[in-house]
Amino acid sequence: MNETRLRDDICRLGRSLFERGLTPGSSGNISVRCEDGGWLVTPTNASLGSLDPAKLSRLSADGRLLAGDPPTKEVPLHSALYETRATSRAVVHLHSTHSVALSMLPEIDPRAALPPMTPYYLMKCGATALVPYYRPGDPAVADAIKGLAGKYSSVLLANHGPVVAGDSLEAAVYAVEELEETAKLYLLLRGLNPRFLSPAQVKDLSDTFGLGLPVAPHGHD
């Protein structure tokens, strides 16, 4: 896909996420890997609701700013996902309310932050890892992501928000939206002893759709 189209898509999908309240103010950031190995990323202190295609940060493959405004301070977070998940073409990081709330609950399993609640959660997100709190922009968060060894495309940053990688920008956006909706379901059902998908149902989904789940997400039975 040509770079002009990628720039337009980042702005279009960023505006959609912002207008639906999925990341407020100037929070959240989006990146897409380009054909030459470099990437486009949203600038620092930019609202996803009012991005300018011409001002997006254009980085080289080694992370140097080539053109556009200075990039988000979360570049190390995006870089770590690209480094450990070679098939990833896009990364979306939001401060979506229900996912942030989920990341703060004491019972959350770091290896599977959500139970297998719906088929589409497993199909879009797989299992979601929870990594400890780091201040925004801390390069140490990259080490935490690298410690997951590329097993997860969906990660929750404790007290901060979700970050999801996908094989296209749309795939990453759809996955982070599915994560947010599943976190909302979990909070609505917390304490009500809901039925989750059984191990056999999870295996059937995994076998049918080739999910390659890093762990069996049964930690909340």
PDB file of C-alpha atoms in Angstrom:
ATOM      1  CA  MET A   1       0.000   0.000   0.000  1.00  0.00           C
ATOM      2  CA  ASN A   2       1.398   3.429  -0.904  1.00  0.00           C
ATOM      3  CA  GLU A   3       2.423   5.877   1.781  1.00  0.00           C
ATOM      4  CA  THR A   4      -0.223   8.473   0.926  1.00  0.00           C
ATOM      5  CA  ARG A   5      -2.944   5.883   1.503  1.00  0.00           C
ATOM      6  CA  LEU A   6      -1.333   4.784   4.780  1.00  0.00           C
ATOM      7  CA  ARG A   7      -1.236   8.395   6.015  1.00  0.00           C
ATOM      8  CA  ASP A   8      -4.894   8.874   5.165  1.00  0.00           C
ATOM      9  CA  ASP A   9      -5.860   5.593   6.833  1.00  0.00           C
ATOM     10  CA  ILE A  10      -4.035   6.493  10.066  1.00  0.00           C
ATOM     11  CA  CYS A  11      -5.911   9.805  10.227  1.00  0.00           C
ATOM     12  CA  ARG A  12      -9.273   8.271   9.290  1.00  0.00           C
ATOM     13  CA  LEU A  13      -9.098   5.432  11.795  1.00  0.00           C
ATOM     14  CA  GLY A  14      -7.563   7.651  14.492  1.00  0.00           C
ATOM     15  CA  ARG A  15     -10.488  10.047  14.142  1.00  0.00           C
ATOM     16  CA  SER A  16     -12.938   7.145  14.391  1.00  0.00           C
ATOM     17  CA  LEU A  17     -11.327   5.882  17.611  1.00  0.00           C
ATOM     18  CA  PHE A  18     -11.302   9.386  19.112  1.00  0.00           C
ATOM     19  CA  GLU A  19     -14.865  10.288  18.162  1.00  0.00           C
ATOM     20  CA  ARG A  20     -16.175   7.103  19.784  1.00  0.00           C
ATOM     21  CA  GLY A  21     -14.423   7.933  23.055  1.00  0.00           C
ATOM     22  CA  LEU A  22     -11.834   5.159  22.867  1.00  0.00           C
ATOM     23  CA  THR A  23      -8.882   7.419  23.656  1.00  0.00           C
ATOM     24  CA  PRO A  24      -9.397  10.926  25.096  1.00  0.00           C
ATOM     25  CA  GLY A  25      -7.490  14.170  24.654  1.00  0.00           C
ATOM     26  CA  SER A  26      -4.036  13.716  23.154  1.00  0.00           C
ATOM     27  CA  SER A  27      -3.715  10.138  24.423  1.00  0.00           C
ATOM     28  CA  GLY A  28      -3.082   7.096  22.276  1.00  0.00           C
ATOM     29  CA  ASN A  29      -0.826   6.566  19.284  1.00  0.00           C
ATOM     30  CA  ILE A  30      -0.746   4.623  16.035  1.00  0.00           C
ATOM     31  CA  SER A  31       2.112   3.383  13.872  1.00  0.00           C
ATOM     32  CA  VAL A  32       2.326   1.566  10.539  1.00  0.00           C
ATOM     33  CA  ARG A  33       5.361  -0.115   9.034  1.00  0.00           C
ATOM     34  CA  CYS A  34       6.256   1.060   5.521  1.00  0.00           C
ATOM     35  CA  GLU A  35       7.610  -0.977   2.616  1.00  0.00           C
ATOM     36  CA  ASP A  36      11.183   0.240   3.212  1.00  0.00           C
ATOM     37  CA  GLY A  37      11.204  -0.992   6.835  1.00  0.00           C
ATOM     38  CA  GLY A  38      10.674   2.471   8.310  1.00  0.00           C
ATOM     39  CA  TRP A  39       7.378   3.567   9.762  1.00  0.00           C
ATOM     40  CA  LEU A  40       4.770   6.262  10.067  1.00  0.00           C
ATOM     41  CA  VAL A  41       3.715   7.176  13.606  1.00  0.00           C
ATOM     42  CA  THR A  42       1.436   9.740  15.179  1.00  0.00           C
ATOM     43  CA  PRO A  43       3.229  12.803  16.624  1.00  0.00           C
ATOM     44  CA  THR A  44       3.696  13.611  20.298  1.00  0.00           C
ATOM     45  CA  ASN A  45       0.871  15.557  21.986  1.00  0.00           C
ATOM     46  CA  ALA A  46      -1.408  14.965  19.001  1.00  0.00           C
ATOM     47  CA  SER A  47      -5.098  14.108  19.352  1.00  0.00           C
ATOM     48  CA  LEU A  48      -6.100  11.112  17.269  1.00  0.00           C
ATOM     49  CA  GLY A  49      -9.217  13.100  16.413  1.00  0.00           C
ATOM     50  CA  SER A  50      -7.404  15.817  14.456  1.00  0.00           C
ATOM     51  CA  LEU A  51      -4.349  14.282  12.811  1.00  0.00           C
ATOM     52  CA  ASP A  52      -2.820  15.911   9.721  1.00  0.00           C
ATOM     53  CA  PRO A  53      -1.529  13.385   7.159  1.00  0.00           C
ATOM     54  CA  ALA A  54       1.365  15.697   6.228  1.00  0.00           C
ATOM     55  CA  LYS A  55       2.535  16.065   9.847  1.00  0.00           C
ATOM     56  CA  LEU A  56       2.722  12.377  10.759  1.00  0.00           C
ATOM     57  CA  SER A  57       6.212  11.392  11.901  1.00  0.00           C
ATOM     58  CA  ARG A  58       8.170   9.441   9.280  1.00  0.00           C
ATOM     59  CA  LEU A  59      10.849   7.298  10.905  1.00  0.00           C
ATOM     60  CA  SER A  60      13.676   5.303   9.369  1.00  0.00           C
ATOM     61  CA  ALA A  61      14.025   1.592  10.080  1.00  0.00           C
ATOM     62  CA  ASP A  62      16.392   2.437  12.960  1.00  0.00           C
ATOM     63  CA  GLY A  63      13.969   4.961  14.475  1.00  0.00           C
ATOM     64  CA  ARG A  64      15.425   8.282  13.245  1.00  0.00           C
ATOM     65  CA  LEU A  65      12.966  11.076  12.425  1.00  0.00           C
ATOM     66  CA  LEU A  66      13.110  11.711   8.665  1.00  0.00           C
ATOM     67  CA  ALA A  67      10.151  14.054   8.219  1.00  0.00           C
ATOM     68  CA  GLY A  68       7.083  15.422   9.974  1.00  0.00           C
ATOM     69  CA  ASP A  69       6.514  16.411  13.589  1.00  0.00           C
ATOM     70  CA  PRO A  70       8.414  14.839  16.534  1.00  0.00           C
ATOM     71  CA  PRO A  71       6.995  11.352  17.205  1.00  0.00           C
ATOM     72  CA  THR A  72       5.096  10.038  20.214  1.00  0.00           C
ATOM     73  CA  LYS A  73       7.254   9.252  23.239  1.00  0.00           C
ATOM     74  CA  GLU A  74       5.881   5.689  23.020  1.00  0.00           C
ATOM     75  CA  VAL A  75       8.153   4.823  20.080  1.00  0.00           C
ATOM     76  CA  PRO A  76      10.052   2.225  22.203  1.00  0.00           C
ATOM     77  CA  LEU A  77       6.744   0.422  22.846  1.00  0.00           C
ATOM     78  CA  HIS A  78       5.925   0.210  19.145  1.00  0.00           C
ATOM     79  CA  SER A  79       9.493  -0.694  18.220  1.00  0.00           C
ATOM     80  CA  ALA A  80       9.538  -3.627  20.659  1.00  0.00           C
ATOM     81  CA  LEU A  81       6.385  -5.114  19.132  1.00  0.00           C
ATOM     82  CA  TYR A  82       7.738  -4.787  15.596  1.00  0.00           C
ATOM     83  CA  GLU A  83      11.047  -6.344  16.675  1.00  0.00           C
ATOM     84  CA  THR A  84       9.456  -9.367  18.350  1.00  0.00           C
ATOM     85  CA  ARG A  85       6.513  -9.907  15.971  1.00  0.00           C
ATOM     86  CA  ALA A  86       7.952  -9.937  12.481  1.00  0.00           C
ATOM     87  CA  THR A  87       4.543 -10.199  10.777  1.00  0.00           C
ATOM     88  CA  SER A  88       3.210  -7.039  12.425  1.00  0.00           C
ATOM     89  CA  ARG A  89       2.516  -4.134  10.077  1.00  0.00           C
ATOM     90  CA  ALA A  90       0.732  -1.814  12.532  1.00  0.00           C
ATOM     91  CA  VAL A  91       0.506  -1.062  16.255  1.00  0.00           C
ATOM     92  CA  VAL A  92      -2.327   0.768  18.046  1.00  0.00           C
ATOM     93  CA  HIS A  93      -2.069   2.013  21.638  1.00  0.00           C
ATOM     94  CA  LEU A  94      -5.099   3.532  23.378  1.00  0.00           C
ATOM     95  CA  HIS A  95      -6.148   4.755  26.817  1.00  0.00           C
ATOM     96  CA  SER A  96      -9.574   3.111  26.499  1.00  0.00           C
ATOM     97  CA  THR A  97     -11.517   3.206  29.761  1.00  0.00           C
ATOM     98  CA  HIS A  98     -12.536  -0.414  30.321  1.00  0.00           C
ATOM     99  CA  SER A  99      -9.176  -1.859  29.300  1.00  0.00           C
ATOM    100  CA  VAL A 100      -7.392   0.512  31.679  1.00  0.00           C
ATOM    101  CA  ALA A 101      -9.818  -0.456  34.455  1.00  0.00           C
ATOM    102  CA  LEU A 102      -9.182  -4.144  33.770  1.00  0.00           C
ATOM    103  CA  SER A 103      -5.423  -3.601  34.003  1.00  0.00           C
ATOM    104  CA  MET A 104      -5.828  -2.356  37.595  1.00  0.00           C
ATOM    105  CA  LEU A 105      -7.762  -5.328  39.007  1.00  0.00           C
ATOM    106  CA  PRO A 106      -5.898  -7.546  41.496  1.00  0.00           C
ATOM    107  CA  GLU A 107      -7.089 -10.903  40.128  1.00  0.00           C
ATOM    108  CA  ILE A 108      -5.790 -10.423  36.586  1.00  0.00           C
ATOM    109  CA  ASP A 109      -3.528 -13.216  35.329  1.00  0.00           C
ATOM    110  CA  PRO A 110      -0.493 -11.621  33.603  1.00  0.00           C
ATOM    111  CA  ARG A 111      -0.450 -14.473  31.076  1.00  0.00           C
ATOM    112  CA  ALA A 112      -4.152 -14.163  30.183  1.00  0.00           C
ATOM    113  CA  ALA A 113      -5.690 -10.887  31.349  1.00  0.00           C
ATOM    114  CA  LEU A 114      -9.145 -11.964  30.169  1.00  0.00           C
ATOM    115  CA  PRO A 115     -10.894 -15.336  30.253  1.00  0.00           C
ATOM    116  CA  PRO A 116     -12.209 -16.900  27.013  1.00  0.00           C
ATOM    117  CA  MET A 117     -15.464 -14.937  26.993  1.00  0.00           C
ATOM    118  CA  THR A 118     -16.373 -14.752  23.302  1.00  0.00           C
ATOM    119  CA  PRO A 119     -15.118 -16.368  20.099  1.00  0.00           C
ATOM    120  CA  TYR A 120     -14.314 -13.014  18.517  1.00  0.00           C
ATOM    121  CA  TYR A 121     -12.095 -11.990  21.414  1.00  0.00           C
ATOM    122  CA  LEU A 122      -9.997 -15.123  20.861  1.00  0.00           C
ATOM    123  CA  MET A 123     -10.068 -14.723  17.077  1.00  0.00           C
ATOM    124  CA  LYS A 124      -9.034 -11.041  17.100  1.00  0.00           C
ATOM    125  CA  CYS A 125      -6.802 -10.847  20.187  1.00  0.00           C
ATOM    126  CA  GLY A 126      -5.793 -14.371  21.175  1.00  0.00           C
ATOM    127  CA  ALA A 127      -4.700 -14.142  24.788  1.00  0.00           C
ATOM    128  CA  THR A 128      -3.760 -10.763  26.284  1.00  0.00           C
ATOM    129  CA  ALA A 129      -0.646 -10.326  28.415  1.00  0.00           C
ATOM    130  CA  LEU A 130      -0.471  -7.843  31.294  1.00  0.00           C
ATOM    131  CA  VAL A 131       2.874  -6.107  31.837  1.00  0.00           C
ATOM    132  CA  PRO A 132       3.722  -4.126  34.990  1.00  0.00           C
ATOM    133  CA  TYR A 133       3.425  -0.366  35.268  1.00  0.00           C
ATOM    134  CA  TYR A 134       6.091   1.811  33.646  1.00  0.00           C
ATOM    135  CA  ARG A 135       5.825   5.565  33.266  1.00  0.00           C
ATOM    136  CA  PRO A 136       4.743   6.562  29.756  1.00  0.00           C
ATOM    137  CA  GLY A 137       7.695   6.669  27.385  1.00  0.00           C
ATOM    138  CA  ASP A 138       9.991   4.698  29.704  1.00  0.00           C
ATOM    139  CA  PRO A 139      12.368   2.688  27.467  1.00  0.00           C
ATOM    140  CA  ALA A 140      12.124  -0.143  30.022  1.00  0.00           C
ATOM    141  CA  VAL A 141       8.644  -0.956  28.712  1.00  0.00           C
ATOM    142  CA  ALA A 142      10.357  -2.157  25.536  1.00  0.00           C
ATOM    143  CA  ASP A 143      12.265  -4.749  27.583  1.00  0.00           C
ATOM    144  CA  ALA A 144       8.997  -5.906  29.164  1.00  0.00           C
ATOM    145  CA  ILE A 145       7.443  -6.335  25.716  1.00  0.00           C
ATOM    146  CA  LYS A 146      10.535  -8.134  24.434  1.00  0.00           C
ATOM    147  CA  GLY A 147      10.276 -10.438  27.445  1.00  0.00           C
ATOM    148  CA  LEU A 148       7.005 -11.749  26.000  1.00  0.00           C
ATOM    149  CA  ALA A 149       9.117 -13.158  23.134  1.00  0.00           C
ATOM    150  CA  GLY A 150       6.599 -12.270  20.443  1.00  0.00           C
ATOM    151  CA  LYS A 151       3.962 -14.659  21.798  1.00  0.00           C
ATOM    152  CA  TYR A 152       1.306 -11.971  22.253  1.00  0.00           C
ATOM    153  CA  SER A 153      -0.146  -9.503  19.759  1.00  0.00           C
ATOM    154  CA  SER A 154      -2.390  -8.068  22.497  1.00  0.00           C
ATOM    155  CA  VAL A 155      -0.883  -6.493  25.626  1.00  0.00           C
ATOM    156  CA  LEU A 156      -2.255  -4.477  28.540  1.00  0.00           C
ATOM    157  CA  LEU A 157       0.061  -1.959  30.177  1.00  0.00           C
ATOM    158  CA  ALA A 158      -0.869  -1.808  33.863  1.00  0.00           C
ATOM    159  CA  ASN A 159      -2.625   1.458  34.876  1.00  0.00           C
ATOM    160  CA  HIS A 160      -2.088   2.763  31.345  1.00  0.00           C
ATOM    161  CA  GLY A 161      -3.885   1.028  28.482  1.00  0.00           C
ATOM    162  CA  PRO A 162      -3.866  -1.565  25.715  1.00  0.00           C
ATOM    163  CA  VAL A 163      -1.358  -1.922  22.890  1.00  0.00           C
ATOM    164  CA  VAL A 164      -2.157  -4.258  20.011  1.00  0.00           C
ATOM    165  CA  ALA A 165      -0.195  -5.290  16.919  1.00  0.00           C
ATOM    166  CA  GLY A 166      -1.785  -6.500  13.694  1.00  0.00           C
ATOM    167  CA  ASP A 167      -0.849  -7.617  10.202  1.00  0.00           C
ATOM    168  CA  SER A 168      -2.601  -4.476   8.907  1.00  0.00           C
ATOM    169  CA  LEU A 169      -3.758  -1.199  10.421  1.00  0.00           C
ATOM    170  CA  GLU A 170      -7.396  -2.233  10.216  1.00  0.00           C
ATOM    171  CA  ALA A 171      -6.642  -5.575  11.893  1.00  0.00           C
ATOM    172  CA  ALA A 172      -4.897  -3.814  14.782  1.00  0.00           C
ATOM    173  CA  VAL A 173      -7.776  -1.341  15.179  1.00  0.00           C
ATOM    174  CA  TYR A 174     -10.414  -4.095  15.110  1.00  0.00           C
ATOM    175  CA  ALA A 175      -8.442  -6.093  17.687  1.00  0.00           C
ATOM    176  CA  VAL A 176      -8.012  -3.211  20.131  1.00  0.00           C
ATOM    177  CA  GLU A 177     -11.737  -2.465  19.823  1.00  0.00           C
ATOM    178  CA  GLU A 178     -12.555  -6.123  20.534  1.00  0.00           C
ATOM    179  CA  LEU A 179     -10.248  -6.031  23.557  1.00  0.00           C
ATOM    180  CA  GLU A 180     -12.033  -2.942  24.895  1.00  0.00           C
ATOM    181  CA  GLU A 181     -15.483  -4.496  24.434  1.00  0.00           C
ATOM    182  CA  THR A 182     -14.369  -7.726  26.127  1.00  0.00           C
ATOM    183  CA  ALA A 183     -12.918  -5.769  29.050  1.00  0.00           C
ATOM    184  CA  LYS A 184     -16.292  -4.017  29.334  1.00  0.00           C
ATOM    185  CA  LEU A 185     -18.059  -7.390  29.385  1.00  0.00           C
ATOM    186  CA  TYR A 186     -15.709  -8.661  32.068  1.00  0.00           C
ATOM    187  CA  LEU A 187     -16.404  -5.648  34.282  1.00  0.00           C
ATOM    188  CA  LEU A 188     -20.185  -5.977  33.744  1.00  0.00           C
ATOM    189  CA  LEU A 189     -20.097  -9.665  34.686  1.00  0.00           C
ATOM    190  CA  ARG A 190     -17.513  -9.504  37.462  1.00  0.00           C
ATOM    191  CA  GLY A 191     -18.777 -11.382  40.503  1.00  0.00           C
ATOM    192  CA  LEU A 192     -21.760 -12.910  38.650  1.00  0.00           C
ATOM    193  CA  ASN A 193     -20.125 -16.279  37.876  1.00  0.00           C
ATOM    194  CA  PRO A 194     -20.716 -16.165  34.103  1.00  0.00           C
ATOM    195  CA  ARG A 195     -20.146 -19.106  31.759  1.00  0.00           C
ATOM    196  CA  PHE A 196     -16.949 -18.745  29.759  1.00  0.00           C
ATOM    197  CA  LEU A 197     -16.007 -20.835  26.745  1.00  0.00           C
ATOM    198  CA  SER A 198     -14.950 -24.346  27.733  1.00  0.00           C
ATOM    199  CA  PRO A 199     -11.490 -25.739  26.986  1.00  0.00           C
ATOM    200  CA  ALA A 200     -13.063 -27.858  24.220  1.00  0.00           C
ATOM    201  CA  GLN A 201     -14.706 -24.786  22.683  1.00  0.00           C
ATOM    202  CA  VAL A 202     -11.430 -22.861  22.846  1.00  0.00           C
ATOM    203  CA  LYS A 203      -9.598 -25.778  21.203  1.00  0.00           C
ATOM    204  CA  ASP A 204     -12.197 -25.938  18.445  1.00  0.00           C
ATOM    205  CA  LEU A 205     -11.755 -22.231  17.696  1.00  0.00           C
ATOM    206  CA  SER A 206      -7.985 -22.548  17.814  1.00  0.00           C
ATOM    207  CA  ASP A 207      -7.955 -25.545  15.491  1.00  0.00           C
ATOM    208  CA  THR A 208     -10.492 -24.061  13.054  1.00  0.00           C
ATOM    209  CA  PHE A 209      -8.959 -20.606  12.781  1.00  0.00           C
ATOM    210  CA  GLY A 210      -5.305 -21.439  13.507  1.00  0.00           C
ATOM    211  CA  LEU A 211      -5.154 -19.096  16.492  1.00  0.00           C
ATOM    212  CA  GLY A 212      -1.884 -20.358  17.992  1.00  0.00           C
ATOM    213  CA  LEU A 213      -2.818 -19.145  21.485  1.00  0.00           C
ATOM    214  CA  PRO A 214       0.288 -18.559  23.652  1.00  0.00           C
ATOM    215  CA  VAL A 215      -1.531 -19.942  26.709  1.00  0.00           C
ATOM    216  CA  ALA A 216      -4.937 -21.485  27.293  1.00  0.00           C
ATOM    217  CA  PRO A 217      -6.856 -18.478  28.673  1.00  0.00           C
ATOM    218  CA  HIS A 218      -8.688 -20.315  31.445  1.00  0.00           C
ATOM    219  CA  GLY A 219      -7.304 -18.392  34.397  1.00  0.00           C
ATOM    220  CA  HIS A 220     -10.624 -16.949  35.569  1.00  0.00           C
ATOM    221  CA  ASP A 221     -12.740 -20.129  35.782  1.00  0.00           C
TER     222      ASP A 221
END
